[in-house]
Amino acid sequence: QPQSQPKLPQPQCQAPPAANAAAAAAEPVNGEVTTLMVQNLPLTMSRNGLIRELRRLGFESMYDFVHLPKTFGTGRNRGFAFVNFHDAEIAQRFADLFPE
């Protein structure tokens, strides 16, 4: 019998927790979430690869910030990224693609 491939974790999206007072102050006044944390990314994915994936999913030019933190030692990403969309409706549409 052929061995089954291990199931890879699916990407997840959520609003990031406010890490400090400065981050909390940066939240929109109306309380609408526009920045999402995308988790379970392949560790080999580059920032450009993530941008290509955003384009493939139909979100080209609908965001203004992509941050993909990397580890100092390996230069690989840490499995998550932050994406800021132009408005809360677009952010919600993106998050809806990745149900928990």
PDB file of N, CA and C in Angstrom:
ATOM      1  N   GLN A   1       0.834  -1.185   0.000  1.00  0.00           N
ATOM      2  CA  GLN A   1       0.000   0.000   0.000  1.00  0.00           C
ATOM      3  C   GLN A   1       0.876   1.245   0.000  1.00  0.00           C
ATOM      4  N   PRO A   2       0.529   2.234  -0.811  1.00  0.00           N
ATOM      5  CA  PRO A   2       1.320   3.463  -0.796  1.00  0.00           C
ATOM      6  C   PRO A   2       1.096   4.210   0.514  1.00  0.00           C
ATOM      7  N   GLN A   3       2.188   4.786   0.992  1.00  0.00           N
ATOM      8  CA  GLN A   3       2.080   5.563   2.227  1.00  0.00           C
ATOM      9  C   GLN A   3       1.411   6.889   1.929  1.00  0.00           C
ATOM     10  N   SER A   4       0.560   7.307   2.835  1.00  0.00           N
ATOM     11  CA  SER A   4      -0.102   8.599   2.635  1.00  0.00           C
ATOM     12  C   SER A   4       0.854   9.722   3.011  1.00  0.00           C
ATOM     13  N   GLN A   5       0.712  10.819   2.312  1.00  0.00           N
ATOM     14  CA  GLN A   5       1.537  11.991   2.585  1.00  0.00           C
ATOM     15  C   GLN A   5       1.110  12.606   3.908  1.00  0.00           C
ATOM     16  N   PRO A   6       2.057  13.120   4.708  1.00  0.00           N
ATOM     17  CA  PRO A   6       1.650  13.784   5.949  1.00  0.00           C
ATOM     18  C   PRO A   6       0.822  15.018   5.627  1.00  0.00           C
ATOM     19  N   LYS A   7      -0.191  15.242   6.420  1.00  0.00           N
ATOM     20  CA  LYS A   7      -1.071  16.390   6.199  1.00  0.00           C
ATOM     21  C   LYS A   7      -0.389  17.648   6.729  1.00  0.00           C
ATOM     22  N   LEU A   8      -0.228  18.626   5.847  1.00  0.00           N
ATOM     23  CA  LEU A   8       0.401  19.882   6.234  1.00  0.00           C
ATOM     24  C   LEU A   8      -0.621  20.782   6.897  1.00  0.00           C
ATOM     25  N   PRO A   9      -0.191  21.596   7.871  1.00  0.00           N
ATOM     26  CA  PRO A   9      -1.140  22.520   8.490  1.00  0.00           C
ATOM     27  C   PRO A   9      -1.642  23.533   7.472  1.00  0.00           C
ATOM     28  N   GLN A  10      -2.901  23.878   7.562  1.00  0.00           N
ATOM     29  CA  GLN A  10      -3.501  24.856   6.664  1.00  0.00           C
ATOM     30  C   GLN A  10      -3.248  26.258   7.200  1.00  0.00           C
ATOM     31  N   PRO A  11      -3.025  27.232   6.316  1.00  0.00           N
ATOM     32  CA  PRO A  11      -2.861  28.605   6.785  1.00  0.00           C
ATOM     33  C   PRO A  11      -4.090  29.059   7.556  1.00  0.00           C
ATOM     34  N   GLN A  12      -3.855  29.894   8.550  1.00  0.00           N
ATOM     35  CA  GLN A  12      -4.928  30.464   9.355  1.00  0.00           C
ATOM     36  C   GLN A  12      -4.748  31.963   9.388  1.00  0.00           C
ATOM     37  N   CYS A  13      -5.852  32.683   9.553  1.00  0.00           N
ATOM     38  CA  CYS A  13      -5.810  34.135   9.672  1.00  0.00           C
ATOM     39  C   CYS A  13      -6.507  34.561  10.939  1.00  0.00           C
ATOM     40  N   GLN A  14      -5.961  35.575  11.572  1.00  0.00           N
ATOM     41  CA  GLN A  14      -6.617  36.166  12.728  1.00  0.00           C
ATOM     42  C   GLN A  14      -6.086  37.571  12.922  1.00  0.00           C
ATOM     43  N   ALA A  15      -6.837  38.358  13.651  1.00  0.00           N
ATOM     44  CA  ALA A  15      -6.356  39.690  14.002  1.00  0.00           C
ATOM     45  C   ALA A  15      -5.278  39.507  15.054  1.00  0.00           C
ATOM     46  N   PRO A  16      -4.120  40.162  14.906  1.00  0.00           N
ATOM     47  CA  PRO A  16      -3.046  39.981  15.882  1.00  0.00           C
ATOM     48  C   PRO A  16      -3.393  40.650  17.199  1.00  0.00           C
ATOM     49  N   PRO A  17      -2.951  40.061  18.326  1.00  0.00           N
ATOM     50  CA  PRO A  17      -3.166  40.723  19.608  1.00  0.00           C
ATOM     51  C   PRO A  17      -2.282  41.959  19.691  1.00  0.00           C
ATOM     52  N   ALA A  18      -2.742  42.964  20.404  1.00  0.00           N
ATOM     53  CA  ALA A  18      -1.929  44.170  20.591  1.00  0.00           C
ATOM     54  C   ALA A  18      -0.768  43.802  21.505  1.00  0.00           C
ATOM     55  N   ALA A  19       0.449  43.906  21.001  1.00  0.00           N
ATOM     56  CA  ALA A  19       1.623  43.483  21.755  1.00  0.00           C
ATOM     57  C   ALA A  19       2.027  44.497  22.814  1.00  0.00           C
ATOM     58  N   ASN A  20       1.716  45.749  22.583  1.00  0.00           N
ATOM     59  CA  ASN A  20       2.088  46.770  23.557  1.00  0.00           C
ATOM     60  C   ASN A  20       1.196  47.989  23.365  1.00  0.00           C
ATOM     61  N   ALA A  21       1.410  49.009  24.162  1.00  0.00           N
ATOM     62  CA  ALA A  21       0.567  50.208  24.092  1.00  0.00           C
ATOM     63  C   ALA A  21       0.673  50.883  22.730  1.00  0.00           C
ATOM     64  N   ALA A  22       1.862  50.866  22.128  1.00  0.00           N
ATOM     65  CA  ALA A  22       2.027  51.503  20.820  1.00  0.00           C
ATOM     66  C   ALA A  22       1.197  50.779  19.770  1.00  0.00           C
ATOM     67  N   ALA A  23       1.189  49.461  19.832  1.00  0.00           N
ATOM     68  CA  ALA A  23       0.391  48.698  18.872  1.00  0.00           C
ATOM     69  C   ALA A  23      -1.095  48.953  19.090  1.00  0.00           C
ATOM     70  N   ALA A  24      -1.508  49.028  20.342  1.00  0.00           N
ATOM     71  CA  ALA A  24      -2.921  49.280  20.638  1.00  0.00           C
ATOM     72  C   ALA A  24      -3.326  50.660  20.144  1.00  0.00           C
ATOM     73  N   ALA A  25      -2.420  51.624  20.265  1.00  0.00           N
ATOM     74  CA  ALA A  25      -2.728  52.984  19.822  1.00  0.00           C
ATOM     75  C   ALA A  25      -2.836  53.056  18.308  1.00  0.00           C
ATOM     76  N   ALA A  26      -2.215  52.108  17.614  1.00  0.00           N
ATOM     77  CA  ALA A  26      -2.234  52.128  16.153  1.00  0.00           C
ATOM     78  C   ALA A  26      -3.519  51.542  15.576  1.00  0.00           C
ATOM     79  N   GLU A  27      -4.370  50.941  16.427  1.00  0.00           N
ATOM     80  CA  GLU A  27      -5.614  50.364  15.935  1.00  0.00           C
ATOM     81  C   GLU A  27      -6.549  51.458  15.446  1.00  0.00           C
ATOM     82  N   PRO A  28      -7.331  51.181  14.407  1.00  0.00           N
ATOM     83  CA  PRO A  28      -8.256  52.191  13.903  1.00  0.00           C
ATOM     84  C   PRO A  28      -9.245  52.626  14.975  1.00  0.00           C
ATOM     85  N   VAL A  29      -9.611  53.876  14.937  1.00  0.00           N
ATOM     86  CA  VAL A  29     -10.525  54.434  15.926  1.00  0.00           C
ATOM     87  C   VAL A  29     -11.876  53.732  15.886  1.00  0.00           C
ATOM     88  N   ASN A  30     -12.340  53.376  14.707  1.00  0.00           N
ATOM     89  CA  ASN A  30     -13.648  52.742  14.582  1.00  0.00           C
ATOM     90  C   ASN A  30     -13.636  51.271  14.974  1.00  0.00           C
ATOM     91  N   GLY A  31     -12.480  50.741  15.357  1.00  0.00           N
ATOM     92  CA  GLY A  31     -12.382  49.367  15.822  1.00  0.00           C
ATOM     93  C   GLY A  31     -12.379  48.316  14.726  1.00  0.00           C
ATOM     94  N   GLU A  32     -12.388  48.724  13.476  1.00  0.00           N
ATOM     95  CA  GLU A  32     -12.371  47.755  12.383  1.00  0.00           C
ATOM     96  C   GLU A  32     -10.968  47.200  12.190  1.00  0.00           C
ATOM     97  N   VAL A  33     -10.878  45.903  12.042  1.00  0.00           N
ATOM     98  CA  VAL A  33      -9.592  45.230  11.885  1.00  0.00           C
ATOM     99  C   VAL A  33      -9.205  45.211  10.410  1.00  0.00           C
ATOM    100  N   THR A  34      -8.017  45.725  10.114  1.00  0.00           N
ATOM    101  CA  THR A  34      -7.503  45.684   8.743  1.00  0.00           C
ATOM    102  C   THR A  34      -6.212  44.878   8.644  1.00  0.00           C
ATOM    103  N   THR A  35      -5.563  44.609   9.774  1.00  0.00           N
ATOM    104  CA  THR A  35      -4.316  43.844   9.786  1.00  0.00           C
ATOM    105  C   THR A  35      -4.593  42.435  10.273  1.00  0.00           C
ATOM    106  N   LEU A  36      -4.140  41.455   9.498  1.00  0.00           N
ATOM    107  CA  LEU A  36      -4.325  40.057   9.863  1.00  0.00           C
ATOM    108  C   LEU A  36      -2.981  39.377  10.029  1.00  0.00           C
ATOM    109  N   MET A  37      -2.945  38.432  10.953  1.00  0.00           N
ATOM    110  CA  MET A  37      -1.789  37.563  11.127  1.00  0.00           C
ATOM    111  C   MET A  37      -2.100  36.274  10.377  1.00  0.00           C
ATOM    112  N   VAL A  38      -1.255  35.928   9.425  1.00  0.00           N
ATOM    113  CA  VAL A  38      -1.421  34.703   8.642  1.00  0.00           C
ATOM    114  C   VAL A  38      -0.444  33.684   9.220  1.00  0.00           C
ATOM    115  N   GLN A  39      -0.959  32.549   9.679  1.00  0.00           N
ATOM    116  CA  GLN A  39      -0.131  31.551  10.355  1.00  0.00           C
ATOM    117  C   GLN A  39      -0.019  30.275   9.531  1.00  0.00           C
ATOM    118  N   ASN A  40       0.881  29.395   9.976  1.00  0.00           N
ATOM    119  CA  ASN A  40       1.129  28.088   9.351  1.00  0.00           C
ATOM    120  C   ASN A  40       1.650  28.208   7.924  1.00  0.00           C
ATOM    121  N   LEU A  41       2.439  29.230   7.677  1.00  0.00           N
ATOM    122  CA  LEU A  41       3.058  29.379   6.359  1.00  0.00           C
ATOM    123  C   LEU A  41       4.245  28.425   6.246  1.00  0.00           C
ATOM    124  N   PRO A  42       4.528  27.926   5.048  1.00  0.00           N
ATOM    125  CA  PRO A  42       5.734  27.113   4.872  1.00  0.00           C
ATOM    126  C   PRO A  42       6.968  27.939   5.251  1.00  0.00           C
ATOM    127  N   LEU A  43       7.888  27.342   5.996  1.00  0.00           N
ATOM    128  CA  LEU A  43       9.065  28.074   6.470  1.00  0.00           C
ATOM    129  C   LEU A  43       9.973  28.524   5.336  1.00  0.00           C
ATOM    130  N   THR A  44       9.806  27.949   4.172  1.00  0.00           N
ATOM    131  CA  THR A  44      10.631  28.327   3.023  1.00  0.00           C
ATOM    132  C   THR A  44      10.003  29.441   2.191  1.00  0.00           C
ATOM    133  N   MET A  45       8.786  29.859   2.527  1.00  0.00           N
ATOM    134  CA  MET A  45       8.109  30.902   1.744  1.00  0.00           C
ATOM    135  C   MET A  45       8.812  32.244   1.940  1.00  0.00           C
ATOM    136  N   SER A  46       9.023  32.936   0.845  1.00  0.00           N
ATOM    137  CA  SER A  46       9.620  34.272   0.899  1.00  0.00           C
ATOM    138  C   SER A  46       8.512  35.324   0.927  1.00  0.00           C
ATOM    139  N   ARG A  47       8.905  36.554   1.200  1.00  0.00           N
ATOM    140  CA  ARG A  47       7.936  37.659   1.167  1.00  0.00           C
ATOM    141  C   ARG A  47       7.343  37.777  -0.241  1.00  0.00           C
ATOM    142  N   ASN A  48       8.200  37.673  -1.255  1.00  0.00           N
ATOM    143  CA  ASN A  48       7.701  37.729  -2.635  1.00  0.00           C
ATOM    144  C   ASN A  48       6.762  36.564  -2.937  1.00  0.00           C
ATOM    145  N   GLY A  49       7.042  35.400  -2.372  1.00  0.00           N
ATOM    146  CA  GLY A  49       6.157  34.254  -2.548  1.00  0.00           C
ATOM    147  C   GLY A  49       4.793  34.500  -1.924  1.00  0.00           C
ATOM    148  N   LEU A  50       4.786  35.135  -0.759  1.00  0.00           N
ATOM    149  CA  LEU A  50       3.520  35.473  -0.113  1.00  0.00           C
ATOM    150  C   LEU A  50       2.753  36.497  -0.946  1.00  0.00           C
ATOM    151  N   ILE A  51       3.456  37.468  -1.486  1.00  0.00           N
ATOM    152  CA  ILE A  51       2.811  38.477  -2.339  1.00  0.00           C
ATOM    153  C   ILE A  51       2.236  37.819  -3.592  1.00  0.00           C
ATOM    154  N   ARG A  52       2.967  36.862  -4.165  1.00  0.00           N
ATOM    155  CA  ARG A  52       2.434  36.128  -5.324  1.00  0.00           C
ATOM    156  C   ARG A  52       1.160  35.376  -4.943  1.00  0.00           C
ATOM    157  N   GLU A  53       1.149  34.801  -3.747  1.00  0.00           N
ATOM    158  CA  GLU A  53      -0.032  34.069  -3.288  1.00  0.00           C
ATOM    159  C   GLU A  53      -1.212  35.017  -3.070  1.00  0.00           C
ATOM    160  N   LEU A  54      -0.959  36.201  -2.530  1.00  0.00           N
ATOM    161  CA  LEU A  54      -2.024  37.200  -2.375  1.00  0.00           C
ATOM    162  C   LEU A  54      -2.607  37.560  -3.744  1.00  0.00           C
ATOM    163  N   ARG A  55      -1.731  37.727  -4.722  1.00  0.00           N
ATOM    164  CA  ARG A  55      -2.175  38.041  -6.085  1.00  0.00           C
ATOM    165  C   ARG A  55      -3.005  36.887  -6.654  1.00  0.00           C
ATOM    166  N   ARG A  56      -2.514  35.659  -6.476  1.00  0.00           N
ATOM    167  CA  ARG A  56      -3.222  34.483  -6.994  1.00  0.00           C
ATOM    168  C   ARG A  56      -4.621  34.364  -6.387  1.00  0.00           C
ATOM    169  N   LEU A  57      -4.769  34.745  -5.137  1.00  0.00           N
ATOM    170  CA  LEU A  57      -6.060  34.661  -4.455  1.00  0.00           C
ATOM    171  C   LEU A  57      -6.984  35.829  -4.787  1.00  0.00           C
ATOM    172  N   GLY A  58      -6.484  36.789  -5.594  1.00  0.00           N
ATOM    173  CA  GLY A  58      -7.332  37.901  -6.025  1.00  0.00           C
ATOM    174  C   GLY A  58      -7.236  39.144  -5.166  1.00  0.00           C
ATOM    175  N   PHE A  59      -6.147  39.288  -4.386  1.00  0.00           N
ATOM    176  CA  PHE A  59      -6.013  40.431  -3.488  1.00  0.00           C
ATOM    177  C   PHE A  59      -4.904  41.396  -3.913  1.00  0.00           C
ATOM    178  N   GLU A  60      -4.525  41.358  -5.178  1.00  0.00           N
ATOM    179  CA  GLU A  60      -3.498  42.269  -5.674  1.00  0.00           C
ATOM    180  C   GLU A  60      -3.956  43.715  -5.478  1.00  0.00           C
ATOM    181  N   SER A  61      -3.066  44.554  -4.985  1.00  0.00           N
ATOM    182  CA  SER A  61      -3.315  45.988  -4.769  1.00  0.00           C
ATOM    183  C   SER A  61      -4.398  46.258  -3.736  1.00  0.00           C
ATOM    184  N   MET A  62      -4.734  45.275  -2.900  1.00  0.00           N
ATOM    185  CA  MET A  62      -5.744  45.476  -1.863  1.00  0.00           C
ATOM    186  C   MET A  62      -5.127  45.564  -0.472  1.00  0.00           C
ATOM    187  N   TYR A  63      -3.807  45.635  -0.405  1.00  0.00           N
ATOM    188  CA  TYR A  63      -3.095  45.725   0.865  1.00  0.00           C
ATOM    189  C   TYR A  63      -1.966  46.733   0.704  1.00  0.00           C
ATOM    190  N   ASP A  64      -1.476  47.228   1.834  1.00  0.00           N
ATOM    191  CA  ASP A  64      -0.398  48.211   1.761  1.00  0.00           C
ATOM    192  C   ASP A  64       0.810  47.835   2.615  1.00  0.00           C
ATOM    193  N   PHE A  65       0.755  46.666   3.263  1.00  0.00           N
ATOM    194  CA  PHE A  65       1.857  46.269   4.132  1.00  0.00           C
ATOM    195  C   PHE A  65       1.878  44.754   4.245  1.00  0.00           C
ATOM    196  N   VAL A  66       3.070  44.164   4.050  1.00  0.00           N
ATOM    197  CA  VAL A  66       3.284  42.732   4.260  1.00  0.00           C
ATOM    198  C   VAL A  66       4.574  42.592   5.048  1.00  0.00           C
ATOM    199  N   HIS A  67       4.492  41.938   6.216  1.00  0.00           N
ATOM    200  CA  HIS A  67       5.689  41.708   7.027  1.00  0.00           C
ATOM    201  C   HIS A  67       5.798  40.216   7.289  1.00  0.00           C
ATOM    202  N   LEU A  68       6.905  39.624   6.866  1.00  0.00           N
ATOM    203  CA  LEU A  68       7.173  38.203   7.040  1.00  0.00           C
ATOM    204  C   LEU A  68       8.444  38.085   7.882  1.00  0.00           C
ATOM    205  N   PRO A  69       8.311  37.994   9.222  1.00  0.00           N
ATOM    206  CA  PRO A  69       9.503  37.937  10.085  1.00  0.00           C
ATOM    207  C   PRO A  69      10.368  36.719   9.770  1.00  0.00           C
ATOM    208  N   LYS A  70      11.673  36.916   9.867  1.00  0.00           N
ATOM    209  CA  LYS A  70      12.628  35.837   9.612  1.00  0.00           C
ATOM    210  C   LYS A  70      13.460  35.575  10.863  1.00  0.00           C
ATOM    211  N   THR A  71      14.003  34.363  10.956  1.00  0.00           N
ATOM    212  CA  THR A  71      14.924  34.043  12.038  1.00  0.00           C
ATOM    213  C   THR A  71      16.307  34.560  11.658  1.00  0.00           C
ATOM    214  N   PHE A  72      17.059  34.967  12.646  1.00  0.00           N
ATOM    215  CA  PHE A  72      18.389  35.516  12.376  1.00  0.00           C
ATOM    216  C   PHE A  72      19.349  34.447  11.875  1.00  0.00           C
ATOM    217  N   GLY A  73      19.305  33.265  12.459  1.00  0.00           N
ATOM    218  CA  GLY A  73      20.262  32.226  12.112  1.00  0.00           C
ATOM    219  C   GLY A  73      20.094  31.662  10.720  1.00  0.00           C
ATOM    220  N   THR A  74      18.875  31.296  10.361  1.00  0.00           N
ATOM    221  CA  THR A  74      18.655  30.606   9.090  1.00  0.00           C
ATOM    222  C   THR A  74      18.167  31.520   7.980  1.00  0.00           C
ATOM    223  N   GLY A  75      17.589  32.643   8.330  1.00  0.00           N
ATOM    224  CA  GLY A  75      17.012  33.529   7.332  1.00  0.00           C
ATOM    225  C   GLY A  75      15.656  33.060   6.842  1.00  0.00           C
ATOM    226  N   ARG A  76      15.188  31.926   7.381  1.00  0.00           N
ATOM    227  CA  ARG A  76      13.859  31.432   7.008  1.00  0.00           C
ATOM    228  C   ARG A  76      12.797  32.228   7.754  1.00  0.00           C
ATOM    229  N   ASN A  77      11.590  32.209   7.196  1.00  0.00           N
ATOM    230  CA  ASN A  77      10.513  32.894   7.902  1.00  0.00           C
ATOM    231  C   ASN A  77      10.126  32.087   9.133  1.00  0.00           C
ATOM    232  N   ARG A  78       9.327  32.692   9.995  1.00  0.00           N
ATOM    233  CA  ARG A  78       8.964  32.067  11.265  1.00  0.00           C
ATOM    234  C   ARG A  78       7.589  31.394  11.210  1.00  0.00           C
ATOM    235  N   GLY A  79       7.036  31.245  10.003  1.00  0.00           N
ATOM    236  CA  GLY A  79       5.776  30.533   9.860  1.00  0.00           C
ATOM    237  C   GLY A  79       4.543  31.409   9.943  1.00  0.00           C
ATOM    238  N   PHE A  80       4.757  32.721  10.065  1.00  0.00           N
ATOM    239  CA  PHE A  80       3.616  33.634  10.112  1.00  0.00           C
ATOM    240  C   PHE A  80       3.993  34.948   9.456  1.00  0.00           C
ATOM    241  N   ALA A  81       2.968  35.725   9.116  1.00  0.00           N
ATOM    242  CA  ALA A  81       3.171  37.038   8.503  1.00  0.00           C
ATOM    243  C   ALA A  81       2.030  37.951   8.926  1.00  0.00           C
ATOM    244  N   PHE A  82       2.235  39.243   8.745  1.00  0.00           N
ATOM    245  CA  PHE A  82       1.196  40.240   8.983  1.00  0.00           C
ATOM    246  C   PHE A  82       0.905  40.930   7.656  1.00  0.00           C
ATOM    247  N   VAL A  83      -0.377  41.058   7.347  1.00  0.00           N
ATOM    248  CA  VAL A  83      -0.810  41.730   6.121  1.00  0.00           C
ATOM    249  C   VAL A  83      -1.841  42.775   6.512  1.00  0.00           C
ATOM    250  N   ASN A  84      -1.615  44.019   6.092  1.00  0.00           N
ATOM    251  CA  ASN A  84      -2.593  45.079   6.340  1.00  0.00           C
ATOM    252  C   ASN A  84      -3.341  45.369   5.044  1.00  0.00           C
ATOM    253  N   PHE A  85      -4.647  45.181   5.102  1.00  0.00           N
ATOM    254  CA  PHE A  85      -5.505  45.419   3.943  1.00  0.00           C
ATOM    255  C   PHE A  85      -6.035  46.845   3.976  1.00  0.00           C
ATOM    256  N   HIS A  86      -6.502  47.340   2.827  1.00  0.00           N
ATOM    257  CA  HIS A  86      -6.973  48.722   2.722  1.00  0.00           C
ATOM    258  C   HIS A  86      -8.194  49.006   3.575  1.00  0.00           C
ATOM    259  N   ASP A  87      -9.044  48.000   3.789  1.00  0.00           N
ATOM    260  CA  ASP A  87     -10.198  48.220   4.661  1.00  0.00           C
ATOM    261  C   ASP A  87     -10.628  46.897   5.291  1.00  0.00           C
ATOM    262  N   ALA A  88     -11.504  47.007   6.282  1.00  0.00           N
ATOM    263  CA  ALA A  88     -11.922  45.840   7.058  1.00  0.00           C
ATOM    264  C   ALA A  88     -12.695  44.827   6.219  1.00  0.00           C
ATOM    265  N   GLU A  89     -13.435  45.283   5.238  1.00  0.00           N
ATOM    266  CA  GLU A  89     -14.208  44.364   4.392  1.00  0.00           C
ATOM    267  C   GLU A  89     -13.278  43.448   3.599  1.00  0.00           C
ATOM    268  N   ILE A  90     -12.208  44.017   3.060  1.00  0.00           N
ATOM    269  CA  ILE A  90     -11.233  43.210   2.313  1.00  0.00           C
ATOM    270  C   ILE A  90     -10.542  42.230   3.256  1.00  0.00           C
ATOM    271  N   ALA A  91     -10.162  42.703   4.448  1.00  0.00           N
ATOM    272  CA  ALA A  91      -9.520  41.825   5.429  1.00  0.00           C
ATOM    273  C   ALA A  91     -10.440  40.659   5.784  1.00  0.00           C
ATOM    274  N   GLN A  92     -11.714  40.931   5.959  1.00  0.00           N
ATOM    275  CA  GLN A  92     -12.665  39.872   6.299  1.00  0.00           C
ATOM    276  C   GLN A  92     -12.813  38.881   5.148  1.00  0.00           C
ATOM    277  N   ARG A  93     -12.845  39.379   3.915  1.00  0.00           N
ATOM    278  CA  ARG A  93     -12.928  38.486   2.752  1.00  0.00           C
ATOM    279  C   ARG A  93     -11.730  37.538   2.715  1.00  0.00           C
ATOM    280  N   PHE A  94     -10.545  38.087   3.011  1.00  0.00           N
ATOM    281  CA  PHE A  94      -9.343  37.259   3.032  1.00  0.00           C
ATOM    282  C   PHE A  94      -9.431  36.230   4.160  1.00  0.00           C
ATOM    283  N   ALA A  95      -9.800  36.673   5.361  1.00  0.00           N
ATOM    284  CA  ALA A  95      -9.893  35.765   6.509  1.00  0.00           C
ATOM    285  C   ALA A  95     -10.912  34.657   6.259  1.00  0.00           C
ATOM    286  N   ASP A  96     -11.979  34.967   5.545  1.00  0.00           N
ATOM    287  CA  ASP A  96     -13.016  33.968   5.261  1.00  0.00           C
ATOM    288  C   ASP A  96     -12.496  32.819   4.395  1.00  0.00           C
ATOM    289  N   LEU A  97     -11.387  33.029   3.709  1.00  0.00           N
ATOM    290  CA  LEU A  97     -10.796  31.956   2.901  1.00  0.00           C
ATOM    291  C   LEU A  97     -10.150  30.879   3.762  1.00  0.00           C
ATOM    292  N   PHE A  98      -9.898  31.194   5.040  1.00  0.00           N
ATOM    293  CA  PHE A  98      -9.161  30.289   5.923  1.00  0.00           C
ATOM    294  C   PHE A  98      -9.937  30.043   7.211  1.00  0.00           C
ATOM    295  N   PRO A  99     -11.045  29.309   7.128  1.00  0.00           N
ATOM    296  CA  PRO A  99     -11.817  29.043   8.354  1.00  0.00           C
ATOM    297  C   PRO A  99     -10.984  28.217   9.328  1.00  0.00           C
ATOM    298  N   GLU A 100     -11.230  28.421  10.595  1.00  0.00           N
ATOM    299  CA  GLU A 100     -10.464  27.690  11.625  1.00  0.00           C
ATOM    300  C   GLU A 100     -10.866  26.247  11.697  1.00  0.00           C
TER     301      GLU A 100
END
